[in-house]
PDB file of C-alpha atoms in Angstrom:
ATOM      1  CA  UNK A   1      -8.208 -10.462  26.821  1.00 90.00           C
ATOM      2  CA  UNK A   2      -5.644 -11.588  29.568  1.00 93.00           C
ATOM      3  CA  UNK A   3      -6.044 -15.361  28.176  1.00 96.00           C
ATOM      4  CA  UNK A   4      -5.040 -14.505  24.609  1.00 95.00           C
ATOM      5  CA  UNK A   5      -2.726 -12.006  26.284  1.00 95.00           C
ATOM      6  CA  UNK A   6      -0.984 -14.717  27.964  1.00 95.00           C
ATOM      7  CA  UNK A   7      -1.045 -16.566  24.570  1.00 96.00           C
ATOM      8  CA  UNK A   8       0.355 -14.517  22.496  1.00 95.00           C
ATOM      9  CA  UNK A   9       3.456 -13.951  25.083  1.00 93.00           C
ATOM     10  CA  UNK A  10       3.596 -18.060  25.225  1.00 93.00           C
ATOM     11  CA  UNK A  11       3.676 -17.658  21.414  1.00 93.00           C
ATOM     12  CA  UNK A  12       6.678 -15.111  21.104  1.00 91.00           C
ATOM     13  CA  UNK A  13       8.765 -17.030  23.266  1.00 88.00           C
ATOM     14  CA  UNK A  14       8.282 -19.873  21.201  1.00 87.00           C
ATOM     15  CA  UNK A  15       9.464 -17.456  18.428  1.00 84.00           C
ATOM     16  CA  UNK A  16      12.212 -16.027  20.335  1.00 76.00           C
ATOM     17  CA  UNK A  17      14.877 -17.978  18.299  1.00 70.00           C
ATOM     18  CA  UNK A  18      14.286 -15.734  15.299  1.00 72.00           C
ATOM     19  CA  UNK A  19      16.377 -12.684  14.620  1.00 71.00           C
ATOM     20  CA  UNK A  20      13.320 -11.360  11.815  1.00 80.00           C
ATOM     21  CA  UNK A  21      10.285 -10.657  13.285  1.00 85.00           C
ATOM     22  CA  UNK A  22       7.257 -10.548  10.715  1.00 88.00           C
ATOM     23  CA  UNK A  23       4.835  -7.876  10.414  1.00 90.00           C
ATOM     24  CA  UNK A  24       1.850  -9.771  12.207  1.00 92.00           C
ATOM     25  CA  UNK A  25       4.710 -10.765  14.750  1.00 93.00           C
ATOM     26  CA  UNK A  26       4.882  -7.240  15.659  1.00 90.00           C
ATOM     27  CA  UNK A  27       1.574  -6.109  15.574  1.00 87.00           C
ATOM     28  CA  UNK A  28       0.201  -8.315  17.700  1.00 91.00           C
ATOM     29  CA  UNK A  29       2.909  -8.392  20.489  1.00 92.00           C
ATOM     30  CA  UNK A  30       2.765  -4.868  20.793  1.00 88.00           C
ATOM     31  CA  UNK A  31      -0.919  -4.449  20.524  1.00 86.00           C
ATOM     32  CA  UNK A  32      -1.154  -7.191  22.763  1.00 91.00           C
ATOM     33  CA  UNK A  33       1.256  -6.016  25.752  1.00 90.00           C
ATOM     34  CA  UNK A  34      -0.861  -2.754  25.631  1.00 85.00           C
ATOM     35  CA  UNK A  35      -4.286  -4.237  26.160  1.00 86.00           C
ATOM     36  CA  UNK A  36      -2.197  -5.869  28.985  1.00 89.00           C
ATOM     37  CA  UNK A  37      -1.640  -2.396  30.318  1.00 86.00           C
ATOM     38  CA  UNK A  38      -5.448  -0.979  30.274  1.00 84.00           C
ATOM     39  CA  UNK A  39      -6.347  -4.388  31.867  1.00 89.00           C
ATOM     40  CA  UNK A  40      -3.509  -3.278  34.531  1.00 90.00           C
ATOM     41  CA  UNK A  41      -3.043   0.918  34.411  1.00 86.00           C
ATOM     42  CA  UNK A  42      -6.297   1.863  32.874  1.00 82.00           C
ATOM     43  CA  UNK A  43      -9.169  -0.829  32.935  1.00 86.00           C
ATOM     44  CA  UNK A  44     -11.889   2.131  32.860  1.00 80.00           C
ATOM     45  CA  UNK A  45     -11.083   2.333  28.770  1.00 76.00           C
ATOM     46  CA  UNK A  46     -12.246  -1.117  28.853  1.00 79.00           C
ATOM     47  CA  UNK A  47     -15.519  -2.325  27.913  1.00 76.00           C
ATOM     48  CA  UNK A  48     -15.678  -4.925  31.056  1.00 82.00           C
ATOM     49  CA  UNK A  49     -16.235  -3.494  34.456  1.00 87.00           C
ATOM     50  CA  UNK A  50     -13.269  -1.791  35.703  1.00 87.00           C
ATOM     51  CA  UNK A  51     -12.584  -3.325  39.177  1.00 92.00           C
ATOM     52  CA  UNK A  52     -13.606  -6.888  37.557  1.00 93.00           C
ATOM     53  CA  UNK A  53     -10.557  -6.402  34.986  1.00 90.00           C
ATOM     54  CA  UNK A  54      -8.312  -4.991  37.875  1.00 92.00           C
ATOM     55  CA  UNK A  55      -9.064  -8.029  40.349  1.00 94.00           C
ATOM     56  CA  UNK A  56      -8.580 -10.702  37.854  1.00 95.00           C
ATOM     57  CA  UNK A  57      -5.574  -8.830  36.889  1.00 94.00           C
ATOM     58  CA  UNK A  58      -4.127  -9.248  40.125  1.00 95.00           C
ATOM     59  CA  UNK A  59      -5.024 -13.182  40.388  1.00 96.00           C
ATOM     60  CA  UNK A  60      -3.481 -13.763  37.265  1.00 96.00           C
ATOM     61  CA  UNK A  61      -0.405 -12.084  37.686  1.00 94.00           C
ATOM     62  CA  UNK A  62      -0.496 -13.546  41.427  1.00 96.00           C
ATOM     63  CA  UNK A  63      -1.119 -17.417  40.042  1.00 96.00           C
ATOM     64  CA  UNK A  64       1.741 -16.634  37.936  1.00 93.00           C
ATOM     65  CA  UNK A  65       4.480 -15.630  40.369  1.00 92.00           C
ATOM     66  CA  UNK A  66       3.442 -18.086  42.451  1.00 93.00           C
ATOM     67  CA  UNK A  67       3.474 -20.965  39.572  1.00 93.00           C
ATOM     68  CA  UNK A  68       6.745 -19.908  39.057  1.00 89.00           C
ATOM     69  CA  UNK A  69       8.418 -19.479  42.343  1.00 89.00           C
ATOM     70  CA  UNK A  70      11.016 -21.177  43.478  1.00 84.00           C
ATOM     71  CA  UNK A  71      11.832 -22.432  39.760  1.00 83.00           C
ATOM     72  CA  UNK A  72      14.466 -18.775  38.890  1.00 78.00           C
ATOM     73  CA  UNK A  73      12.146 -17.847  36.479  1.00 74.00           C
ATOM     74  CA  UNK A  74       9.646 -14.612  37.205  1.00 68.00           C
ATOM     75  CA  UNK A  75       7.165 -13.415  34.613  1.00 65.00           C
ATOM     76  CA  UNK A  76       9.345 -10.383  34.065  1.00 60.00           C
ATOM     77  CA  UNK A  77      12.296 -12.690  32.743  1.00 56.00           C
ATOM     78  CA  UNK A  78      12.491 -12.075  28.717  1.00 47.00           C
ATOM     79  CA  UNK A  79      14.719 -14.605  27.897  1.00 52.00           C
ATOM     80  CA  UNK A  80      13.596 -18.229  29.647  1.00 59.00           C
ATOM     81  CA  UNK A  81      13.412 -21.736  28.599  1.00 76.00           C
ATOM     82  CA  UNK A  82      10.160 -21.640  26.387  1.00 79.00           C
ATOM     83  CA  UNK A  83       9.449 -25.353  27.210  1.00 85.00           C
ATOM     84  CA  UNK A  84       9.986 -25.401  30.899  1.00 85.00           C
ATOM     85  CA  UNK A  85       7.667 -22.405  30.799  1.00 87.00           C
ATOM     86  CA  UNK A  86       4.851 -23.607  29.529  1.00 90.00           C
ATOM     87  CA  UNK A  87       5.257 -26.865  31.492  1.00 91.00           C
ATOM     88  CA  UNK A  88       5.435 -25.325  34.996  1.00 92.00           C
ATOM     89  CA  UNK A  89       2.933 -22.964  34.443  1.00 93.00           C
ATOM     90  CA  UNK A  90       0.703 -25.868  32.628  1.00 93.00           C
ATOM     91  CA  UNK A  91       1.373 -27.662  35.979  1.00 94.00           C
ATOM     92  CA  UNK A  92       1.117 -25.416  38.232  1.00 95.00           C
ATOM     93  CA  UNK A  93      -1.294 -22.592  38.002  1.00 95.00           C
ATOM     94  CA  UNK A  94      -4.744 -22.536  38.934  1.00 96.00           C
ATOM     95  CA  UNK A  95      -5.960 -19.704  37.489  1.00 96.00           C
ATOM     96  CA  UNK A  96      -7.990 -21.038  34.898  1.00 96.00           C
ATOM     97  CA  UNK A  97      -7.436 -17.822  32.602  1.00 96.00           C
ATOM     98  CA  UNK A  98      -3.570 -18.732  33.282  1.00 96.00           C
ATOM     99  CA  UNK A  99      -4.015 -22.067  32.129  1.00 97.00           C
ATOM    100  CA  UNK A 100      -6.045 -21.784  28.858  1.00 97.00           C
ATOM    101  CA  UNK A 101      -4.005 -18.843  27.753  1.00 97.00           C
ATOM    102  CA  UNK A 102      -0.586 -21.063  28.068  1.00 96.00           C
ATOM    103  CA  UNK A 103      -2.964 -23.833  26.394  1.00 96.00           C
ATOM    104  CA  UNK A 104      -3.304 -21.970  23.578  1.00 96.00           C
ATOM    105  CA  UNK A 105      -0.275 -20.567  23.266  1.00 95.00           C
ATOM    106  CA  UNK A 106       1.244 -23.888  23.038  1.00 94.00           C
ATOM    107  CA  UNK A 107      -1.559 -24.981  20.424  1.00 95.00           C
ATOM    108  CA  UNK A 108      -0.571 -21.741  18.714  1.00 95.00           C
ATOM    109  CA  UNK A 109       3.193 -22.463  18.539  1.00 92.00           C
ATOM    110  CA  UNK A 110       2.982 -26.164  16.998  1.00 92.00           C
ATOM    111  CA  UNK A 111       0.034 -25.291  14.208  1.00 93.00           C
ATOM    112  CA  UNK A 112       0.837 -27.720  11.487  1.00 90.00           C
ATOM    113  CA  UNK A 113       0.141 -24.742   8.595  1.00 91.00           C
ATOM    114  CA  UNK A 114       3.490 -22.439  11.072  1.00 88.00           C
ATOM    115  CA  UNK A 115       3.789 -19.908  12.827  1.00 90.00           C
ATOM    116  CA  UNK A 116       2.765 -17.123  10.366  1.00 92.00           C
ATOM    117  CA  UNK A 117      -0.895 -18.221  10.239  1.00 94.00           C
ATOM    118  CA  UNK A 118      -0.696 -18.122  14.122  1.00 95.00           C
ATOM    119  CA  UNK A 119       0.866 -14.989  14.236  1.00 95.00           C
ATOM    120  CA  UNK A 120      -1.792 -13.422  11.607  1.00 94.00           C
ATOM    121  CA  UNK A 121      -4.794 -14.633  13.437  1.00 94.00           C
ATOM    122  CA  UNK A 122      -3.548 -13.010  16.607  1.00 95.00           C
ATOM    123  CA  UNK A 123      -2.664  -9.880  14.864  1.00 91.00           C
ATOM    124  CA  UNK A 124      -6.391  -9.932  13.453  1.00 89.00           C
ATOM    125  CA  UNK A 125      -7.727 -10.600  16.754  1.00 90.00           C
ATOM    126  CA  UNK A 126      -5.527  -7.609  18.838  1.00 87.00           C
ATOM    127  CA  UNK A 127      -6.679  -5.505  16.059  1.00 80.00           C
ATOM    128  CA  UNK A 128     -10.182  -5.732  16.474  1.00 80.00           C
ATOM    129  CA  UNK A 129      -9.861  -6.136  20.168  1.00 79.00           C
ATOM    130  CA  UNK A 130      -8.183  -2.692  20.670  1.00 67.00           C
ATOM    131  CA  UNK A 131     -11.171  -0.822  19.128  1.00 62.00           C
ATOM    132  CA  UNK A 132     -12.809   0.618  21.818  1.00 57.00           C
ATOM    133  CA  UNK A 133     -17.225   0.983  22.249  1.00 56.00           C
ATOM    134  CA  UNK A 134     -17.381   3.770  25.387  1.00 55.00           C
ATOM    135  CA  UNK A 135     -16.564   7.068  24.701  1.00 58.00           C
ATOM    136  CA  UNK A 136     -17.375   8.775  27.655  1.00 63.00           C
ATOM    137  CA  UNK A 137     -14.156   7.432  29.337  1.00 60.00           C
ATOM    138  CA  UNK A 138     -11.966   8.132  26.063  1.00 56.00           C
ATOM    139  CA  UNK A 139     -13.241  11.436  25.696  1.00 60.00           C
ATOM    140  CA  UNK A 140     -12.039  12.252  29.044  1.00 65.00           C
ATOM    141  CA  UNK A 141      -8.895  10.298  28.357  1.00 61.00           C
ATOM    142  CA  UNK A 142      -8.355  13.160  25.628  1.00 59.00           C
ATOM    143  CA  UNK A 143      -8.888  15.508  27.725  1.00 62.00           C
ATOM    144  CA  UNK A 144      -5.977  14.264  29.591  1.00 63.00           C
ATOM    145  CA  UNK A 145      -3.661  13.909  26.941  1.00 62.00           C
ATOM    146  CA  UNK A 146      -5.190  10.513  26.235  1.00 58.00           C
ATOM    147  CA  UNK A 147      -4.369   6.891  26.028  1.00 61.00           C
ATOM    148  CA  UNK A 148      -3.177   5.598  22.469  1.00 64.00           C
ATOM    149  CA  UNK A 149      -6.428   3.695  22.153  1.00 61.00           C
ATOM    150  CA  UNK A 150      -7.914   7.037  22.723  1.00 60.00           C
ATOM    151  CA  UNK A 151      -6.271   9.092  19.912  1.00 61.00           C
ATOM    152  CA  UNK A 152      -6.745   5.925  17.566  1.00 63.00           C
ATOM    153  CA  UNK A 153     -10.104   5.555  17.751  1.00 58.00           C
ATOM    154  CA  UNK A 154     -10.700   9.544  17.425  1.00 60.00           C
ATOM    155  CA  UNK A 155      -8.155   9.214  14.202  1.00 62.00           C
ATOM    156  CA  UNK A 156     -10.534   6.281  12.954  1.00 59.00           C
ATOM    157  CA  UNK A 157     -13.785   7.982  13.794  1.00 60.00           C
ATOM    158  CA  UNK A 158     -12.323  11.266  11.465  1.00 57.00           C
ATOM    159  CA  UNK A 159     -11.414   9.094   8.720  1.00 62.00           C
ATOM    160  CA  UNK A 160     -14.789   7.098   8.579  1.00 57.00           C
ATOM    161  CA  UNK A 161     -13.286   3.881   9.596  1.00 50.00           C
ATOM    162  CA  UNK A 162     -15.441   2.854  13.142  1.00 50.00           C
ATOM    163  CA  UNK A 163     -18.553   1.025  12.023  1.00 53.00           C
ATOM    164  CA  UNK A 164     -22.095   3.314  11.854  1.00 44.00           C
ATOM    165  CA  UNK A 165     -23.294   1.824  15.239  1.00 46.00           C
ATOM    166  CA  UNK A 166     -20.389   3.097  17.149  1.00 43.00           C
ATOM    167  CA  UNK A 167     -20.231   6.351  14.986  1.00 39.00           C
ATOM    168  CA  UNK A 168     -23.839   6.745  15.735  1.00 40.00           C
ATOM    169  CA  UNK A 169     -23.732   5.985  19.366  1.00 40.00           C
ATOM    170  CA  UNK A 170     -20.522   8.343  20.114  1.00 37.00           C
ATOM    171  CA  UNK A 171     -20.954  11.001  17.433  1.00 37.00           C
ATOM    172  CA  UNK A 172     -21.307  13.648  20.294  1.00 39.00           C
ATOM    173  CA  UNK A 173     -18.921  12.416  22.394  1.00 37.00           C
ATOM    174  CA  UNK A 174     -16.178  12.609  19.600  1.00 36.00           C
ATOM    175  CA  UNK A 175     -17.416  16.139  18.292  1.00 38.00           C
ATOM    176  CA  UNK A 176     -17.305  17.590  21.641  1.00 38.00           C
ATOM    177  CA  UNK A 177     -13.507  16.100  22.563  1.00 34.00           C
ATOM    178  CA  UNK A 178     -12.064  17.481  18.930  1.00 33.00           C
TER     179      UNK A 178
END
């Protein structure tokens, strides 16, 4: 998740020059910078193990900074250099997570078929990424006041559109939470 996280950022800044983003564009940058956040805020909705995602979290983000220090760019700039990006962080980082994901956001960027069939697959991917398998955590989530995963998968379980193995395996769960 953080690699194609990572790639899909690499991806938009390659983008960045455009004024009109397309639909997949949007979708998958936005679904994208929120699986960032349960991997950060909220890795218990996750189906990996919670301090796992939190740990390699922190490495990533760590190799990062420290890829990037001392060059005036920090991973919270939104406007850099696309190019100089990708090369100091292809040269510098260690992380190997860090390194494919710029890897294939670069790949991404210069498909021969554009950027729309890049932006599609990622969009596709994010999509089916961001449906969530254990209810337990999502139903207390709810309880909460919920994560947006949360309330989308309980809108998608109501409208019959999670698969018969997950409907089967969190009927209960779901009933009991709405």
């Amino acid at each position: 998740m953080l690699m194609c996280h990572v790639a899909t950022s690499i991806l938009a800044m390659a983008s960045s020059q455009r004024q009109l983003l397309s639909d997949h564009e949007i979708v998958a940058t936005h679904l994208s910078r929120y699986c960032a956040y349960l991997v950060a805020y909220s890795p218990k909705l996750l189906p990996d193990d919670a301090v796992w995602c939190k740990s390699l979290y922190t490495a990533v983000k760590k190799d990062a900074e420290r890829s990037l220090a001392g060059s005036g760019i920090t991973i919270s700039t939104s406007e850099m250099d696309y190019g100089r990006l990708v090369e100091l962080l292809s040269m510098r980082s260690k992380h190997h997570v860090l390194r494919d994901g710029v890897e294939l956001g670069w790949r991404l960027a210069e498909l021969p078929e554009g950027e729309e069939v890049a932006w599609k697959a990622l969009a596709e991917f994010w999509s089916e990424t961001a449906s969530c398998d254990d209810m337990d955590e999502h139903a207390e989530a709810i309880a909460r006041g919920g994560e947006l995963i949360t309330l989308l998968w309980a809108l998608l379980y109501h409208v019959g559109s999670v698969d018969d193995a997950t409907t089967a395996a969190t009927h209960g769960a779901a009933d009991d939470v709405v």
